Structure formats: C-alpha cells, structure tokens
CSV table of C-alpha atoms in Angstrom, one decimal:
chain,number,residue,atom,x,y,z
A,1,MET,CA,-40.1,44.4,57.1
A,2,ASN,CA,-43.7,43.4,56.7
A,3,ASN,CA,-45.0,46.0,59.1
A,4,LEU,CA,-43.4,48.9,57.2
A,5,LYS,CA,-45.7,51.5,55.6
A,6,LYS,CA,-45.4,51.8,51.8
A,7,ILE,CA,-44.6,54.9,49.8
A,8,LEU,CA,-44.4,55.2,46.0
A,9,ILE,CA,-41.9,57.8,44.6
A,10,ILE,CA,-42.7,59.1,41.1
A,11,THR,CA,-39.5,60.8,39.7
A,12,TYR,CA,-38.0,61.6,36.4
A,13,TYR,CA,-34.4,61.7,37.7
A,14,TRP,CA,-32.9,58.5,39.0
A,15,PRO,CA,-29.5,56.9,38.6
A,16,PRO,CA,-27.7,56.8,36.2
A,17,ALA,CA,-28.8,60.5,36.1
A,18,GLY,CA,-26.2,62.8,37.5
A,19,GLY,CA,-26.4,66.2,39.0
A,20,PRO,CA,-28.3,67.6,41.9
A,21,GLY,CA,-31.8,66.7,40.7
A,22,VAL,CA,-31.3,63.0,41.5
A,23,GLN,CA,-29.7,63.3,44.9
A,24,ARG,CA,-32.7,64.4,47.0
A,25,TRP,CA,-34.9,61.3,46.6
A,26,LEU,CA,-32.0,58.9,46.2
A,27,LYS,CA,-31.0,59.8,49.8
A,28,PHE,CA,-34.6,59.8,51.1
A,29,VAL,CA,-35.1,56.4,49.6
A,30,LYS,CA,-31.9,55.2,51.2
A,31,TYR,CA,-33.0,56.2,54.8
A,32,LEU,CA,-36.8,55.8,54.7
A,33,PRO,CA,-36.7,52.1,55.9
A,34,ASP,CA,-34.8,53.3,59.0
A,35,PHE,CA,-38.0,55.1,60.0
A,36,GLY,CA,-40.6,52.5,59.1
A,37,TRP,CA,-41.3,53.2,55.4
A,38,LYS,CA,-40.7,50.9,52.5
A,39,PRO,CA,-40.2,52.9,49.2
A,40,THR,CA,-41.0,51.8,45.6
A,41,VAL,CA,-39.7,54.1,42.8
A,42,PHE,CA,-41.4,54.8,39.5
A,43,VAL,CA,-39.1,56.1,36.8
A,44,PRO,CA,-39.0,56.4,32.9
A,45,GLU,CA,-37.5,53.4,31.2
A,46,ASN,CA,-35.6,55.4,28.4
A,47,PRO,CA,-35.0,58.9,29.7
A,48,SER,CA,-32.8,61.6,28.1
A,49,TYR,CA,-30.7,62.8,31.0
A,50,PRO,CA,-28.6,65.9,30.6
A,51,ILE,CA,-25.9,64.5,32.9
A,52,VAL,CA,-25.1,60.8,33.6
A,53,ASP,CA,-23.2,59.5,36.7
A,54,GLU,CA,-23.0,55.7,36.7
A,55,THR,CA,-21.4,55.7,40.2
A,56,LEU,CA,-24.7,56.8,41.8
A,57,ALA,CA,-26.2,53.4,40.9
A,58,ASN,CA,-24.0,52.0,43.7
A,59,GLU,CA,-26.3,53.8,46.2
A,60,VAL,CA,-29.4,52.0,45.1
A,61,SER,CA,-30.3,49.1,47.3
A,62,ASP,CA,-30.7,45.7,45.6
A,63,ASP,CA,-33.9,45.3,47.6
A,64,LEU,CA,-35.5,48.4,46.2
A,65,GLU,CA,-38.4,47.8,43.9
A,66,ILE,CA,-38.2,50.0,40.8
A,67,ILE,CA,-41.0,50.1,38.2
A,68,LYS,CA,-40.7,51.7,34.8
A,69,THR,CA,-42.6,52.8,31.7
A,70,LYS,CA,-41.3,54.2,28.4
A,71,ILE,CA,-41.2,58.0,27.8
A,72,TRP,CA,-41.1,60.0,24.6
A,73,GLU,CA,-39.2,63.3,24.7
A,74,PRO,CA,-39.1,65.9,21.9
A,75,TYR,CA,-35.5,67.1,22.7
A,76,GLN,CA,-34.1,65.3,19.6
A,77,ILE,CA,-36.3,67.6,17.5
A,78,ALA,CA,-35.1,70.7,19.5
A,79,GLU,CA,-31.5,69.8,19.0
A,80,ILE,CA,-32.0,69.8,15.2
A,81,PHE,CA,-32.4,73.6,15.5
A,82,GLY,CA,-29.0,73.9,17.3
A,83,LYS,CA,-26.7,72.2,19.7
A,84,ASP,CA,-27.3,74.9,22.4
A,85,ASN,CA,-30.9,73.5,22.7
A,86,LYS,CA,-29.4,70.5,24.7
A,87,LYS,CA,-29.3,72.9,27.6
A,88,PHE,CA,-33.1,72.7,27.7
A,89,LYS,CA,-32.9,69.3,29.3
A,90,ALA,CA,-31.5,70.9,32.4
A,91,GLY,CA,-33.7,74.0,32.3
A,92,GLN,CA,-31.0,76.3,30.8
A,93,PHE,CA,-30.8,78.4,27.7
A,94,ASP,CA,-29.0,81.4,26.2
A,95,VAL,CA,-30.2,84.9,27.4
A,96,GLY,CA,-29.8,88.5,26.1
A,97,LYS,CA,-27.4,89.1,23.3
A,98,ASN,CA,-26.3,85.4,23.3
A,99,GLN,CA,-29.7,84.3,21.9
A,100,SER,CA,-29.8,83.3,18.3
A,101,TRP,CA,-33.1,83.3,16.3
A,102,LYS,CA,-33.0,79.5,16.6
A,103,SER,CA,-32.7,79.7,20.3
A,104,LYS,CA,-35.5,82.2,20.6
A,105,LEU,CA,-37.8,80.0,18.5
A,106,SER,CA,-37.0,76.9,20.5
A,107,ILE,CA,-37.6,78.8,23.8
A,108,TRP,CA,-41.0,80.0,22.6
A,109,VAL,CA,-42.0,76.5,21.5
A,110,ARG,CA,-40.8,75.0,24.8
A,111,GLY,CA,-42.8,77.4,26.9
A,112,ASN,CA,-46.0,77.5,24.9
A,113,PHE,CA,-46.4,74.0,23.5
A,114,PHE,CA,-45.0,71.8,26.2
A,115,ILE,CA,-46.8,72.8,29.4
A,116,PRO,CA,-45.5,72.5,32.0
A,117,ASP,CA,-42.4,71.0,30.3
A,118,ALA,CA,-41.3,68.6,27.5
A,119,ARG,CA,-41.7,65.5,29.7
A,120,VAL,CA,-45.5,66.1,29.6
A,121,PHE,CA,-45.9,63.2,27.1
A,122,TRP,CA,-45.0,60.8,30.0
A,123,VAL,CA,-48.1,61.9,32.0
A,124,LYS,CA,-50.8,59.9,30.2
A,125,PRO,CA,-49.0,56.5,29.9
A,126,SER,CA,-47.8,56.8,33.5
A,127,VAL,CA,-51.3,57.5,34.9
A,128,GLU,CA,-52.7,54.5,33.0
A,129,TYR,CA,-50.0,52.2,34.2
A,130,LEU,CA,-50.1,53.5,37.9
A,131,LYS,CA,-53.9,53.3,38.1
A,132,LYS,CA,-53.6,49.5,37.4
A,133,TYR,CA,-50.6,49.1,39.7
A,134,LEU,CA,-52.2,50.9,42.6
A,135,THR,CA,-55.3,48.9,42.3
A,136,VAL,CA,-53.3,45.7,42.9
A,137,HIS,CA,-50.6,47.0,45.3
A,138,GLN,CA,-51.6,48.9,48.5
A,139,PHE,CA,-49.7,52.0,49.4
A,140,ASP,CA,-50.0,54.5,52.3
A,141,ALA,CA,-48.6,57.5,50.4
A,142,PHE,CA,-47.1,58.6,47.1
A,143,VAL,CA,-44.7,61.4,46.1
A,144,THR,CA,-44.2,63.4,42.9
A,145,THR,CA,-41.0,65.4,42.7
A,146,GLY,CA,-40.3,68.2,40.2
A,147,PRO,CA,-38.9,69.7,38.1
A,148,PRO,CA,-39.9,68.4,35.7
A,149,HIS,CA,-43.3,69.6,37.0
A,150,SER,CA,-45.1,67.1,34.7
A,151,MET,CA,-44.6,64.7,37.5
A,152,HIS,CA,-47.2,66.7,39.5
A,153,LEU,CA,-49.7,66.3,36.7
A,154,ILE,CA,-49.4,62.5,37.2
A,155,GLY,CA,-50.1,63.2,40.9
A,156,LEU,CA,-53.2,65.2,40.1
A,157,GLU,CA,-54.7,62.4,38.2
A,158,LEU,CA,-53.8,59.7,40.7
A,159,LYS,CA,-55.3,61.8,43.6
A,160,LYS,CA,-58.6,62.0,41.7
A,161,GLU,CA,-58.6,58.2,41.3
A,162,PHE,CA,-57.4,57.4,44.8
A,163,PRO,CA,-58.5,60.3,47.1
A,164,ALA,CA,-57.7,58.4,50.3
A,165,LEU,CA,-54.0,58.0,49.3
A,166,LYS,CA,-51.8,60.7,50.8
A,167,TRP,CA,-50.0,62.8,48.1
A,168,ILE,CA,-46.8,64.6,48.8
A,169,ALA,CA,-45.9,67.1,46.0
A,170,ASP,CA,-42.2,67.9,46.3
A,171,PHE,CA,-40.9,71.1,44.6
A,172,ARG,CA,-37.1,70.9,44.4
A,173,ASP,CA,-37.5,74.2,42.5
A,174,PRO,CA,-40.5,76.5,42.2
A,175,TRP,CA,-42.8,76.3,39.1
A,176,THR,CA,-43.9,79.8,38.1
A,177,GLU,CA,-41.6,81.6,40.5
A,178,ILE,CA,-38.4,80.0,39.1
A,179,SER,CA,-36.1,82.7,37.7
A,180,TYR,CA,-36.1,81.4,34.1
A,181,TYR,CA,-39.9,81.3,33.9
A,182,LYS,CA,-40.0,84.9,32.7
A,183,HIS,CA,-37.6,84.1,29.9
A,184,LEU,CA,-39.9,81.4,28.4
A,185,LYS,CA,-41.6,84.0,26.1
A,186,LEU,CA,-45.1,82.8,27.2
A,187,THR,CA,-48.3,83.9,25.6
A,188,LYS,CA,-51.0,85.1,28.0
A,189,SER,CA,-53.0,81.9,27.7
A,190,ALA,CA,-49.9,79.7,28.2
A,191,ASP,CA,-48.9,81.6,31.3
A,192,GLN,CA,-52.4,81.2,32.7
A,193,LYS,CA,-52.3,77.5,32.0
A,194,HIS,CA,-49.1,77.1,33.9
A,195,ARG,CA,-50.5,79.1,36.8
A,196,ASN,CA,-53.8,77.2,36.9
A,197,LEU,CA,-52.0,73.8,36.9
A,198,GLU,CA,-49.7,74.9,39.7
A,199,GLN,CA,-52.6,76.1,41.7
A,200,LYS,CA,-54.4,72.8,41.3
A,201,VAL,CA,-51.4,70.9,42.6
A,202,PHE,CA,-51.1,73.2,45.6
A,203,GLU,CA,-54.8,72.8,46.5
A,204,SER,CA,-54.9,69.0,45.8
A,205,ALA,CA,-51.7,67.7,47.4
A,206,ASP,CA,-52.0,66.7,51.1
A,207,ILE,CA,-48.5,68.0,51.7
A,208,THR,CA,-46.4,70.3,49.5
A,209,LEU,CA,-42.6,70.2,50.2
A,210,ALA,CA,-40.3,73.1,49.5
A,211,THR,CA,-36.5,73.0,49.7
A,212,SER,CA,-36.3,76.5,51.2
A,213,PHE,CA,-38.0,78.5,53.9
A,214,SER,CA,-39.1,81.3,51.6
A,215,ASP,CA,-40.5,78.9,49.0
A,216,ALA,CA,-42.6,77.2,51.6
A,217,GLU,CA,-43.9,80.5,52.8
A,218,ASN,CA,-44.8,81.5,49.2
A,219,PHE,CA,-46.5,78.2,48.5
A,220,ARG,CA,-48.6,78.7,51.7
A,221,THR,CA,-49.8,82.0,50.4
A,222,LYS,CA,-51.1,80.2,47.3
A,223,GLY,CA,-53.1,77.7,49.4
A,224,ALA,CA,-50.6,74.9,49.8
A,225,ASN,CA,-50.2,72.9,53.0
A,226,ALA,CA,-46.4,73.6,52.6
A,227,PHE,CA,-43.4,72.7,54.7
A,228,CYS,CA,-39.7,73.2,54.2
A,229,ILE,CA,-37.3,70.2,54.1
A,230,THR,CA,-34.1,71.4,52.7
A,231,ASN,CA,-31.6,69.4,50.7
A,232,GLY,CA,-28.6,68.1,52.7
A,233,PHE,CA,-25.4,66.0,52.8
A,234,ASP,CA,-24.9,62.4,53.5
A,235,LEU,CA,-22.4,61.6,56.2
A,236,ASN,CA,-21.6,58.3,54.5
A,237,ASP,CA,-20.3,60.1,51.4
A,238,SER,CA,-16.5,60.5,51.3
A,239,PHE,CA,-15.9,63.7,53.1
A,240,THR,CA,-12.6,63.9,55.0
A,241,GLU,CA,-11.4,67.1,56.5
A,242,ARG,CA,-7.8,68.1,55.7
A,243,SER,CA,-5.9,68.9,58.8
A,244,ARG,CA,-5.2,72.6,59.6
A,245,SER,CA,-1.5,72.1,59.1
A,246,ASP,CA,-2.0,70.9,55.5
A,247,HIS,CA,-1.3,73.7,53.0
A,248,SER,CA,-2.7,73.5,49.5
A,249,GLU,CA,-0.2,74.3,46.8
A,250,LYS,CA,-2.4,77.2,45.5
A,251,PHE,CA,-5.1,79.3,47.1
A,252,THR,CA,-7.9,77.4,45.3
A,253,LEU,CA,-11.4,78.8,44.7
A,254,SER,CA,-13.7,76.1,43.3
A,255,TYR,CA,-17.1,75.9,41.7
A,256,ILE,CA,-18.6,72.4,41.7
A,257,GLY,CA,-21.7,71.8,39.5
A,258,VAL,CA,-23.6,73.4,36.6
A,259,LEU,CA,-23.1,77.1,36.0
A,260,GLU,CA,-25.5,78.7,33.5
A,261,GLN,CA,-25.6,82.3,32.2
A,262,LEU,CA,-28.4,83.4,34.5
A,263,ARG,CA,-26.2,82.7,37.6
A,264,ASN,CA,-22.9,84.1,36.2
A,265,PRO,CA,-21.1,86.0,39.0
A,266,LYS,CA,-19.5,88.7,36.8
A,267,VAL,CA,-18.7,90.7,39.9
A,268,LEU,CA,-16.4,87.9,41.0
A,269,TRP,CA,-14.5,87.7,37.7
A,270,ASN,CA,-14.1,91.5,37.8
A,271,VAL,CA,-12.6,91.4,41.4
A,272,LEU,CA,-10.4,88.5,40.6
A,273,ASN,CA,-9.0,90.3,37.5
A,274,GLU,CA,-8.3,93.4,39.7
A,275,LEU,CA,-6.5,91.3,42.3
A,276,ILE,CA,-4.4,89.6,39.6
A,277,SER,CA,-3.5,93.0,38.1
A,278,GLU,CA,-2.7,94.6,41.4
A,279,LYS,CA,-1.0,91.8,43.4
A,280,ASP,CA,1.7,89.5,41.9
A,281,ASP,CA,1.6,87.5,45.1
A,282,PHE,CA,-2.1,86.7,44.5
A,283,LYS,CA,-1.5,86.1,40.8
A,284,ASN,CA,1.3,83.6,41.5
A,285,ASN,CA,-0.6,81.7,44.1
A,286,PHE,CA,-4.3,81.6,42.9
A,287,GLU,CA,-6.2,78.9,41.1
A,288,LEU,CA,-9.8,79.0,39.8
A,289,LYS,CA,-11.1,75.4,39.6
A,290,PHE,CA,-14.3,74.3,37.8
A,291,VAL,CA,-15.8,70.8,38.3
A,292,GLY,CA,-19.0,70.2,36.3
A,293,ARG,CA,-20.6,71.8,33.2
A,294,ILE,CA,-19.8,75.5,32.8
A,295,ASP,CA,-21.7,77.4,30.1
A,296,ASP,CA,-19.5,77.9,27.0
A,297,LYS,CA,-20.2,81.7,26.9
A,298,ILE,CA,-19.0,82.0,30.6
A,299,LEU,CA,-15.8,80.1,29.8
A,300,THR,CA,-15.2,82.3,26.8
A,301,GLU,CA,-15.7,85.4,29.0
A,302,ILE,CA,-13.1,84.1,31.5
A,303,GLU,CA,-10.6,83.0,28.9
A,304,GLU,CA,-10.6,86.4,27.4
A,305,SER,CA,-9.6,87.9,30.7
A,306,LYS,CA,-6.4,87.8,32.9
A,307,LEU,CA,-7.8,84.7,34.5
A,308,ILE,CA,-7.1,82.5,31.5
A,309,ASP,CA,-3.8,81.1,32.8
A,310,LEU,CA,-5.2,80.5,36.3
A,311,VAL,CA,-8.2,78.3,35.4
A,312,ASN,CA,-8.3,74.6,36.0
A,313,ASN,CA,-11.4,73.2,34.2
A,314,LEU,CA,-11.8,69.6,35.2
A,315,GLY,CA,-15.2,69.1,33.4
A,316,TYR,CA,-17.8,66.7,34.8
A,317,LEU,CA,-16.6,64.3,37.4
A,318,SER,CA,-18.5,61.6,39.3
A,319,HIS,CA,-20.1,62.5,42.6
A,320,SER,CA,-17.4,60.9,44.7
A,321,GLU,CA,-14.6,62.5,42.6
A,322,ALA,CA,-16.3,65.9,42.9
A,323,ASN,CA,-16.3,65.5,46.7
A,324,VAL,CA,-12.5,65.0,46.7
A,325,GLU,CA,-12.1,68.2,44.6
A,326,MET,CA,-14.2,70.1,47.2
A,327,GLU,CA,-11.9,68.9,50.0
A,328,ASN,CA,-8.9,70.0,48.0
A,329,SER,CA,-10.1,73.6,47.8
A,330,ASP,CA,-9.8,76.5,50.1
A,331,LEU,CA,-12.9,78.5,49.2
A,332,LEU,CA,-16.0,77.1,47.6
A,333,LEU,CA,-18.2,79.2,45.2
A,334,ILE,CA,-22.0,79.1,45.1
A,335,THR,CA,-24.2,81.3,42.9
A,336,ASN,CA,-27.9,82.1,42.7
A,337,PHE,CA,-30.1,84.1,40.4
A,338,PRO,CA,-29.8,87.9,41.1
A,339,ASP,CA,-33.6,88.6,41.3
A,340,GLU,CA,-35.1,89.3,44.7
A,341,SER,CA,-37.9,86.9,43.9
A,342,THR,CA,-35.3,84.0,44.0
A,343,LYS,CA,-34.1,84.6,47.5
A,344,GLY,CA,-35.7,81.3,48.6
A,345,ILE,CA,-33.6,79.2,46.3
A,346,ILE,CA,-31.0,77.2,48.2
A,347,PRO,CA,-28.8,75.4,45.7
A,348,GLY,CA,-28.4,71.7,46.8
A,349,LYS,CA,-24.6,72.0,46.5
A,350,ILE,CA,-24.3,74.2,49.5
A,351,PHE,CA,-25.0,71.3,51.9
A,352,GLU,CA,-22.2,69.2,50.5
A,353,TYR,CA,-20.0,72.3,50.7
A,354,LEU,CA,-21.0,72.5,54.4
A,355,ALA,CA,-20.0,68.9,55.0
A,356,THR,CA,-16.4,69.6,53.9
A,357,GLY,CA,-15.9,72.2,56.6
A,358,LYS,CA,-14.5,74.6,54.0
A,359,GLN,CA,-15.4,78.3,53.7
A,360,ILE,CA,-18.0,79.3,51.1
A,361,VAL,CA,-18.4,82.5,49.1
A,362,SER,CA,-22.0,83.0,47.8
A,363,PHE,CA,-23.8,85.3,45.4
A,364,GLY,CA,-27.4,86.1,45.0
A,365,PRO,CA,-30.2,88.5,46.2
A,366,LYS,CA,-29.1,90.7,49.1
A,367,GLU,CA,-31.3,88.9,51.7
A,368,SER,CA,-31.6,85.2,51.0
A,369,ASP,CA,-32.1,81.8,52.6
A,370,VAL,CA,-28.5,81.0,51.7
A,371,LYS,CA,-27.3,84.0,53.6
A,372,LYS,CA,-29.3,82.8,56.6
A,373,ILE,CA,-27.7,79.3,56.5
A,374,LEU,CA,-24.1,80.6,56.1
A,375,LYS,CA,-24.6,82.9,59.1
A,376,GLU,CA,-26.2,80.1,61.2
A,377,THR,CA,-23.4,77.7,60.4
A,378,ASN,CA,-20.4,80.2,60.4
A,379,ALA,CA,-19.5,78.7,57.0
A,380,GLY,CA,-18.7,81.8,54.9
A,381,LYS,CA,-20.1,85.0,53.4
A,382,HIS,CA,-23.0,85.9,51.1
A,383,PHE,CA,-22.8,88.9,48.6
A,384,SER,CA,-25.2,90.6,46.3
A,385,TYR,CA,-24.0,91.1,42.7
A,386,ASP,CA,-23.0,94.8,43.4
A,387,GLU,CA,-20.9,94.4,46.5
A,388,GLU,CA,-17.6,94.6,44.7
A,389,SER,CA,-15.5,96.4,47.4
A,390,ASP,CA,-16.7,94.1,50.3
A,391,LEU,CA,-16.0,91.1,48.1
A,392,LYS,CA,-12.5,92.3,47.4
A,393,VAL,CA,-11.8,92.7,51.1
A,394,PHE,CA,-13.2,89.2,51.9
A,395,LEU,CA,-11.1,87.5,49.2
A,396,LEU,CA,-7.9,89.2,50.3
A,397,GLN,CA,-8.7,88.2,53.9
A,398,LYS,CA,-9.1,84.6,53.0
A,399,PHE,CA,-5.9,84.7,50.9
A,400,GLU,CA,-3.9,86.1,53.8
A,401,GLU,CA,-5.3,83.4,56.1
A,402,TRP,CA,-4.3,80.8,53.5
A,403,LYS,CA,-0.7,82.1,53.4
A,404,LEU,CA,-0.6,82.0,57.2
A,405,GLY,CA,-2.1,78.5,57.3
A,406,THR,CA,-5.1,79.7,59.4
A,407,SER,CA,-7.8,79.5,56.7
A,408,HIS,CA,-9.9,76.9,58.5
A,409,SER,CA,-12.9,78.4,60.3
A,410,PRO,CA,-15.0,75.7,62.1
A,411,THR,CA,-18.6,75.4,61.0
A,412,GLU,CA,-21.4,75.0,63.5
A,413,ASN,CA,-24.9,73.5,63.6
A,414,ILE,CA,-24.6,71.5,60.4
A,415,ASP,CA,-26.1,68.1,61.7
A,416,GLN,CA,-29.6,69.4,61.0
A,417,PHE,CA,-28.8,69.1,57.3
A,418,SER,CA,-27.7,65.5,57.3
A,419,ARG,CA,-29.7,63.3,54.9
A,420,ARG,CA,-30.7,60.9,57.7
A,421,ASN,CA,-32.0,63.7,60.0
A,422,LEU,CA,-33.9,65.2,57.0
A,423,THR,CA,-35.5,61.9,56.3
A,424,LYS,CA,-36.6,61.6,59.9
A,425,LYS,CA,-38.2,65.0,59.5
A,426,LEU,CA,-40.0,63.8,56.3
A,427,THR,CA,-41.4,60.7,58.1
A,428,GLU,CA,-42.6,62.8,61.0
A,429,LEU,CA,-44.6,64.9,58.5
A,430,LEU,CA,-46.0,61.7,56.9
C-alpha cells in the first residue's frame, strides 16, 4: 500500500447522501486502489442533502480516510418562502405556469446572489483548511466534482497555491450549458460572472472530465483539456436477470429516480392514456411504477388522467431496493431535457438500467448520446418529445412481446460501462 499514488477527492455528495450525485465518486473511490491509487475524500461535516440513503455507507471502506469541515447553506432561509424551494437543493424548481411569485423571487435570488450555487459559502473555509492539509500531506493529484460547481472554485484556489499538483475538474453535469441555467433569471452581470468562472476552471484544470461525449466536445471548444468518462454500473450491485420463462403479473413500465417538471414526458402519458382508452387488454394488464421522488405537479397531472388506477408509486427506496424494482419491470423509462443543447446529457440511471438486461424507452433531443448508447447496446429505443405515433407502435410491440413471453432482448457491449473498467480508464488518464 505504501507505493500507491495519492489522490484527494473534494466532493459535496457522499454517503449518507442518496441519488445519482453520490454514485460516481463512491464507485471510483472503491476501485482506485486496484489500479495503484490511494484516495482521501474531503466532504462537508453537516451538509443539507435533498435525499438520504443510509445503505450507501456500507460501500465505504473502513480504511478510507475522510476529512471534513463545516458548511453553512442558506436553504433554510429559502424554505421560509415556501416548501417548493426544497427542490433547489437538487437543482429543481417550478417552471411556467407552476411558478408562484415566491418561487420566482427565490429563483432570482439563487441565480444572482449565490454564484455559482448556494454551497459557495463552503469555498473559503475549505480552501483555508486544505492549504494547511496539503502542506503537511503529500498528494499526486486532486479532484473537484460538481455540481455543486462551487467545488471547482475550491480547485481554482488550490491550483494557484500548489501549481505542480495535478487537478482533475469533474463535471457530472455542465455548468452554463445545463438546461435549467436559462431559467435562473440571471442579470447580465451575474451571467457573465458564471461564464468567467467556468472559463477559468476549464483553462486551469489539468484534466476536465465530462460524463458524455458531447459535453467533452463542448468543453474542448471552450479551451478545456476534456475527456469523457461516462457513469456506469457496478457488477457487485445486486442485479440478477429474471429468466425468460418468468412472466411478470403486469406489463410494468418503471421510472426509477427523480423526475422534475423540465423532464416531464407528456407525450408518454398521452400515448398511455390513448392505449388505455382503446385497448381493454392493455388497460387490464398495465402498471406504471415510480420509484423515487416525482414532482407533485407531474403526479397531479397523471392522477387527473385515466392512468390514476394503474400507478404504483413506491416513493424513495434505498439503492439496493431500487435495483430489485428495476429487475421486476418489463420496460424502464428514462427522460432528458427536450432542448437540442442537452443532447450530451446521459442520465446516470441508464447504466444501472443496462445492467438489468431490461429494455429501455428514452425521451430527449432527437439526436443524443443516450440514443447512441441504446443503439450500440441493443437496449431499447430513444424518442424525441413529438414522436407520438412511433412511440405508440413501440409500446404495443413490447406489450405483445410481454404477452407472448418473448420480451427479453439481449443487450450487447455493456462491459465498457462497468465501474471497474471506467476507473481503469480514469487511472490511465491520470
């Protein structure tokens, strides 16, 4: 162990945080020692996580060194304006006609006063602490991972102090190119500040990581030394394929994760309502299952339709329990923002979907990185938000296959997305 190189990971999300934000570096940290790197993790001592999953702590090695400092977050103040402001913690908020004046005010304050985000108050104390820590402890590299992109501001300051230390800026989502950025009601000066900080990170980091092919390409055009390492699945997680002869009680379409208004697949709800109206066979044998946190406005929309009696809303489950629900599904739903500019977003959930061997139905921009992955792995079909007739044909086809017991289509080429192989790719970059 003594000859291992040392890497410091600076992250906001860490167990007991739940949701996709924590998975990426939890898994990298798990496999880094296999490839000659010893990780140390720096996290906030008292964070305000939007989702908690205590079971993820089981994946943290007892040998891992974790260092912490306290953080102050202004979300308690935002929540005084209204309970909907709790969504801000996860980068979500009401849009369009669903916005109250309180919500509009909170969004404006969030975008213009907390740059790049409300975790910015952790930057200064973290820099002070880590400057002392890195003076005493020798490291070969350090990582900042965002969002929250405040983590990259910590990286900027540390790189100035320790220029020989290799810095990897990991963007799990883009900064100014993320779909909700245009909804932040930014003033011209605030927008410029966001963009200037992003540019400094791209130019200062030794390596910039993106989670999609398109994002890496966009980052390179802005001057970053960018590479794509996607998210993935862990073969040690509890995925067990159901045999082909097993027949689920209902034809089950499941969404696992967080679904906010900006990714609401209204075209799917419309088509499902049509199928329920037109085909009793489909109505009597269909189930729409949600596992995770679904926006209240989306649930209300569904409950006011013919789908109301066919919904099974299980709420948030632990990571391992969610995997079981994936396995007990026939079709898995993934959604993306509709804007063409978001074609590079690859939701992390797709890789765990791939590990189940189940078919996937995806929504997003017409040409997207998700579509490329589904085609390459034979794992399902991607639709834009206006392909209603093609979607109807696809759903009916999958329903007929389910009735005949032939709904299992074997996936291909998925090993490249295993967490261990992706960690190997990371260490080769390092």
